[in-house]
């Protein structure tokens, strides 16, 4: 069963930046379609960004131009670089497969507040 370990969240002021990391215990990693999701308080979990094994990227309209996703196959890790953060980006961020499995990690909390 795949495991996802997210890190890098924290408290940041509006307009700030963060980089999230997610280590994935699944093989063969380099072929996996992986994604970042987020769940804000009182809202459903939503897809933020996806990346194929070949590096093709798909970014949600709500964060396009501000967020980018990348991967390091040698480290079996994906990243989410977030810039120009706003209060609306406050959420718990999770990684999972592009077609998510039921085994979600604990996520990493991102709080945008002045």
PDB file of C-alpha atoms in Angstrom:
ATOM      1  CA  UNK A   1       0.000   0.000   0.000  1.00  0.00           C
ATOM      2  CA  UNK A   2       1.408   3.356  -1.027  1.00  0.00           C
ATOM      3  CA  UNK A   3       2.320   5.859   1.643  1.00  0.00           C
ATOM      4  CA  UNK A   4       2.469   9.634   1.266  1.00  0.00           C
ATOM      5  CA  UNK A   5       4.413  11.858   3.666  1.00  0.00           C
ATOM      6  CA  UNK A   6       3.821  15.574   3.195  1.00  0.00           C
ATOM      7  CA  UNK A   7       5.931  18.350   4.717  1.00  0.00           C
ATOM      8  CA  UNK A   8       6.793  22.013   4.332  1.00  0.00           C
ATOM      9  CA  UNK A   9       3.609  23.714   5.441  1.00  0.00           C
ATOM     10  CA  UNK A  10       3.409  26.563   7.898  1.00  0.00           C
ATOM     11  CA  UNK A  11       2.173  30.039   8.631  1.00  0.00           C
ATOM     12  CA  UNK A  12       2.856  32.633   5.952  1.00  0.00           C
ATOM     13  CA  UNK A  13       1.710  36.175   5.308  1.00  0.00           C
ATOM     14  CA  UNK A  14      -0.406  37.059   2.281  1.00  0.00           C
ATOM     15  CA  UNK A  15       1.828  37.423  -0.746  1.00  0.00           C
ATOM     16  CA  UNK A  16       4.356  34.988   0.665  1.00  0.00           C
ATOM     17  CA  UNK A  17       5.708  31.717  -0.688  1.00  0.00           C
ATOM     18  CA  UNK A  18       6.113  28.133   0.462  1.00  0.00           C
ATOM     19  CA  UNK A  19       7.447  24.927  -1.023  1.00  0.00           C
ATOM     20  CA  UNK A  20       5.796  21.679  -0.039  1.00  0.00           C
ATOM     21  CA  UNK A  21       7.369  18.244  -0.370  1.00  0.00           C
ATOM     22  CA  UNK A  22       5.839  14.804  -0.513  1.00  0.00           C
ATOM     23  CA  UNK A  23       7.757  11.561  -0.302  1.00  0.00           C
ATOM     24  CA  UNK A  24       6.008   8.650  -1.959  1.00  0.00           C
ATOM     25  CA  UNK A  25       6.622   5.011  -1.158  1.00  0.00           C
ATOM     26  CA  UNK A  26       5.503   3.378  -4.368  1.00  0.00           C
ATOM     27  CA  UNK A  27       7.309   1.865  -7.345  1.00  0.00           C
ATOM     28  CA  UNK A  28       8.000   2.360 -10.087  1.00  0.00           C
ATOM     29  CA  UNK A  29       7.906   5.997  -9.010  1.00  0.00           C
ATOM     30  CA  UNK A  30       9.081   7.436 -12.295  1.00  0.00           C
ATOM     31  CA  UNK A  31       5.936   6.270 -14.088  1.00  0.00           C
ATOM     32  CA  UNK A  32       3.398   7.439 -11.538  1.00  0.00           C
ATOM     33  CA  UNK A  33       0.832  10.161 -12.157  1.00  0.00           C
ATOM     34  CA  UNK A  34       0.994  12.150  -8.922  1.00  0.00           C
ATOM     35  CA  UNK A  35      -0.919  15.114  -7.629  1.00  0.00           C
ATOM     36  CA  UNK A  36      -1.366  17.671  -4.905  1.00  0.00           C
ATOM     37  CA  UNK A  37      -4.778  18.205  -3.359  1.00  0.00           C
ATOM     38  CA  UNK A  38      -6.030  20.556  -0.679  1.00  0.00           C
ATOM     39  CA  UNK A  39      -8.930  20.730   1.708  1.00  0.00           C
ATOM     40  CA  UNK A  40      -9.974  24.028   3.235  1.00  0.00           C
ATOM     41  CA  UNK A  41     -12.118  24.164   6.376  1.00  0.00           C
ATOM     42  CA  UNK A  42     -15.710  23.286   5.584  1.00  0.00           C
ATOM     43  CA  UNK A  43     -14.936  22.479   1.949  1.00  0.00           C
ATOM     44  CA  UNK A  44     -14.375  19.331  -0.066  1.00  0.00           C
ATOM     45  CA  UNK A  45     -10.925  18.195  -1.037  1.00  0.00           C
ATOM     46  CA  UNK A  46      -9.912  19.592  -4.413  1.00  0.00           C
ATOM     47  CA  UNK A  47      -7.220  18.884  -6.978  1.00  0.00           C
ATOM     48  CA  UNK A  48      -4.492  21.535  -7.124  1.00  0.00           C
ATOM     49  CA  UNK A  49      -1.920  20.164  -9.567  1.00  0.00           C
ATOM     50  CA  UNK A  50      -0.863  16.941 -11.302  1.00  0.00           C
ATOM     51  CA  UNK A  51       2.335  15.740 -12.891  1.00  0.00           C
ATOM     52  CA  UNK A  52       2.857  12.708 -15.101  1.00  0.00           C
ATOM     53  CA  UNK A  53       5.880  10.459 -15.085  1.00  0.00           C
ATOM     54  CA  UNK A  54       7.087  12.302 -18.164  1.00  0.00           C
ATOM     55  CA  UNK A  55       6.741  15.686 -16.469  1.00  0.00           C
ATOM     56  CA  UNK A  56       3.556  16.948 -18.098  1.00  0.00           C
ATOM     57  CA  UNK A  57       1.834  19.343 -15.720  1.00  0.00           C
ATOM     58  CA  UNK A  58      -1.791  20.239 -15.121  1.00  0.00           C
ATOM     59  CA  UNK A  59      -2.585  23.125 -12.759  1.00  0.00           C
ATOM     60  CA  UNK A  60      -6.005  24.077 -11.397  1.00  0.00           C
ATOM     61  CA  UNK A  61      -7.326  27.392 -12.698  1.00  0.00           C
ATOM     62  CA  UNK A  62      -7.601  28.756  -9.153  1.00  0.00           C
ATOM     63  CA  UNK A  63      -3.819  28.587  -8.672  1.00  0.00           C
ATOM     64  CA  UNK A  64      -2.523  28.812 -12.233  1.00  0.00           C
ATOM     65  CA  UNK A  65       0.353  31.247 -12.520  1.00  0.00           C
ATOM     66  CA  UNK A  66       1.049  31.066  -8.784  1.00  0.00           C
ATOM     67  CA  UNK A  67       1.665  27.365  -8.075  1.00  0.00           C
ATOM     68  CA  UNK A  68       3.864  24.877  -9.847  1.00  0.00           C
ATOM     69  CA  UNK A  69       4.443  21.163  -9.363  1.00  0.00           C
ATOM     70  CA  UNK A  70       7.667  19.272  -9.917  1.00  0.00           C
ATOM     71  CA  UNK A  71       9.202  15.910  -9.152  1.00  0.00           C
ATOM     72  CA  UNK A  72      12.546  14.329  -8.316  1.00  0.00           C
ATOM     73  CA  UNK A  73      12.438  10.691  -9.350  1.00  0.00           C
ATOM     74  CA  UNK A  74      15.711   9.873  -7.604  1.00  0.00           C
ATOM     75  CA  UNK A  75      14.269  11.051  -4.303  1.00  0.00           C
ATOM     76  CA  UNK A  76      10.776   9.677  -4.982  1.00  0.00           C
ATOM     77  CA  UNK A  77       9.451  13.090  -4.065  1.00  0.00           C
ATOM     78  CA  UNK A  78       7.104  15.626  -5.575  1.00  0.00           C
ATOM     79  CA  UNK A  79       6.992  19.302  -4.755  1.00  0.00           C
ATOM     80  CA  UNK A  80       4.502  22.136  -4.827  1.00  0.00           C
ATOM     81  CA  UNK A  81       5.962  25.600  -5.123  1.00  0.00           C
ATOM     82  CA  UNK A  82       3.405  28.184  -4.037  1.00  0.00           C
ATOM     83  CA  UNK A  83       3.825  31.918  -4.553  1.00  0.00           C
ATOM     84  CA  UNK A  84       1.615  34.998  -4.102  1.00  0.00           C
ATOM     85  CA  UNK A  85      -0.307  33.151  -1.421  1.00  0.00           C
ATOM     86  CA  UNK A  86      -3.688  34.484  -0.351  1.00  0.00           C
ATOM     87  CA  UNK A  87      -5.965  33.759   2.580  1.00  0.00           C
ATOM     88  CA  UNK A  88      -8.047  31.560   0.266  1.00  0.00           C
ATOM     89  CA  UNK A  89      -5.078  29.189  -0.069  1.00  0.00           C
ATOM     90  CA  UNK A  90      -5.329  28.247   3.606  1.00  0.00           C
ATOM     91  CA  UNK A  91      -5.912  24.496   3.702  1.00  0.00           C
ATOM     92  CA  UNK A  92      -4.410  21.135   4.497  1.00  0.00           C
ATOM     93  CA  UNK A  93      -2.391  20.029   1.479  1.00  0.00           C
ATOM     94  CA  UNK A  94      -2.102  16.377   0.536  1.00  0.00           C
ATOM     95  CA  UNK A  95      -0.383  14.406  -2.159  1.00  0.00           C
ATOM     96  CA  UNK A  96      -1.690  11.226  -3.736  1.00  0.00           C
ATOM     97  CA  UNK A  97      -1.927   9.532  -7.084  1.00  0.00           C
ATOM     98  CA  UNK A  98      -3.570  11.432  -9.910  1.00  0.00           C
ATOM     99  CA  UNK A  99      -6.421   8.960  -9.470  1.00  0.00           C
ATOM    100  CA  UNK A 100      -6.298   9.068  -5.687  1.00  0.00           C
ATOM    101  CA  UNK A 101      -6.042   6.004  -3.530  1.00  0.00           C
ATOM    102  CA  UNK A 102      -7.986   5.771  -0.279  1.00  0.00           C
ATOM    103  CA  UNK A 103      -4.745   5.828   1.747  1.00  0.00           C
ATOM    104  CA  UNK A 104      -4.237   9.533   2.309  1.00  0.00           C
ATOM    105  CA  UNK A 105      -1.327  10.830   4.349  1.00  0.00           C
ATOM    106  CA  UNK A 106      -1.655  13.265   7.220  1.00  0.00           C
ATOM    107  CA  UNK A 107      -1.192  16.268   4.969  1.00  0.00           C
ATOM    108  CA  UNK A 108       0.593  19.499   5.776  1.00  0.00           C
ATOM    109  CA  UNK A 109      -1.192  22.586   7.049  1.00  0.00           C
ATOM    110  CA  UNK A 110      -0.760  25.839   5.140  1.00  0.00           C
ATOM    111  CA  UNK A 111      -2.110  28.910   6.883  1.00  0.00           C
ATOM    112  CA  UNK A 112      -2.041  32.281   5.146  1.00  0.00           C
ATOM    113  CA  UNK A 113      -2.682  35.068   7.591  1.00  0.00           C
ATOM    114  CA  UNK A 114      -1.440  38.516   8.460  1.00  0.00           C
TER     115      UNK A 114
END
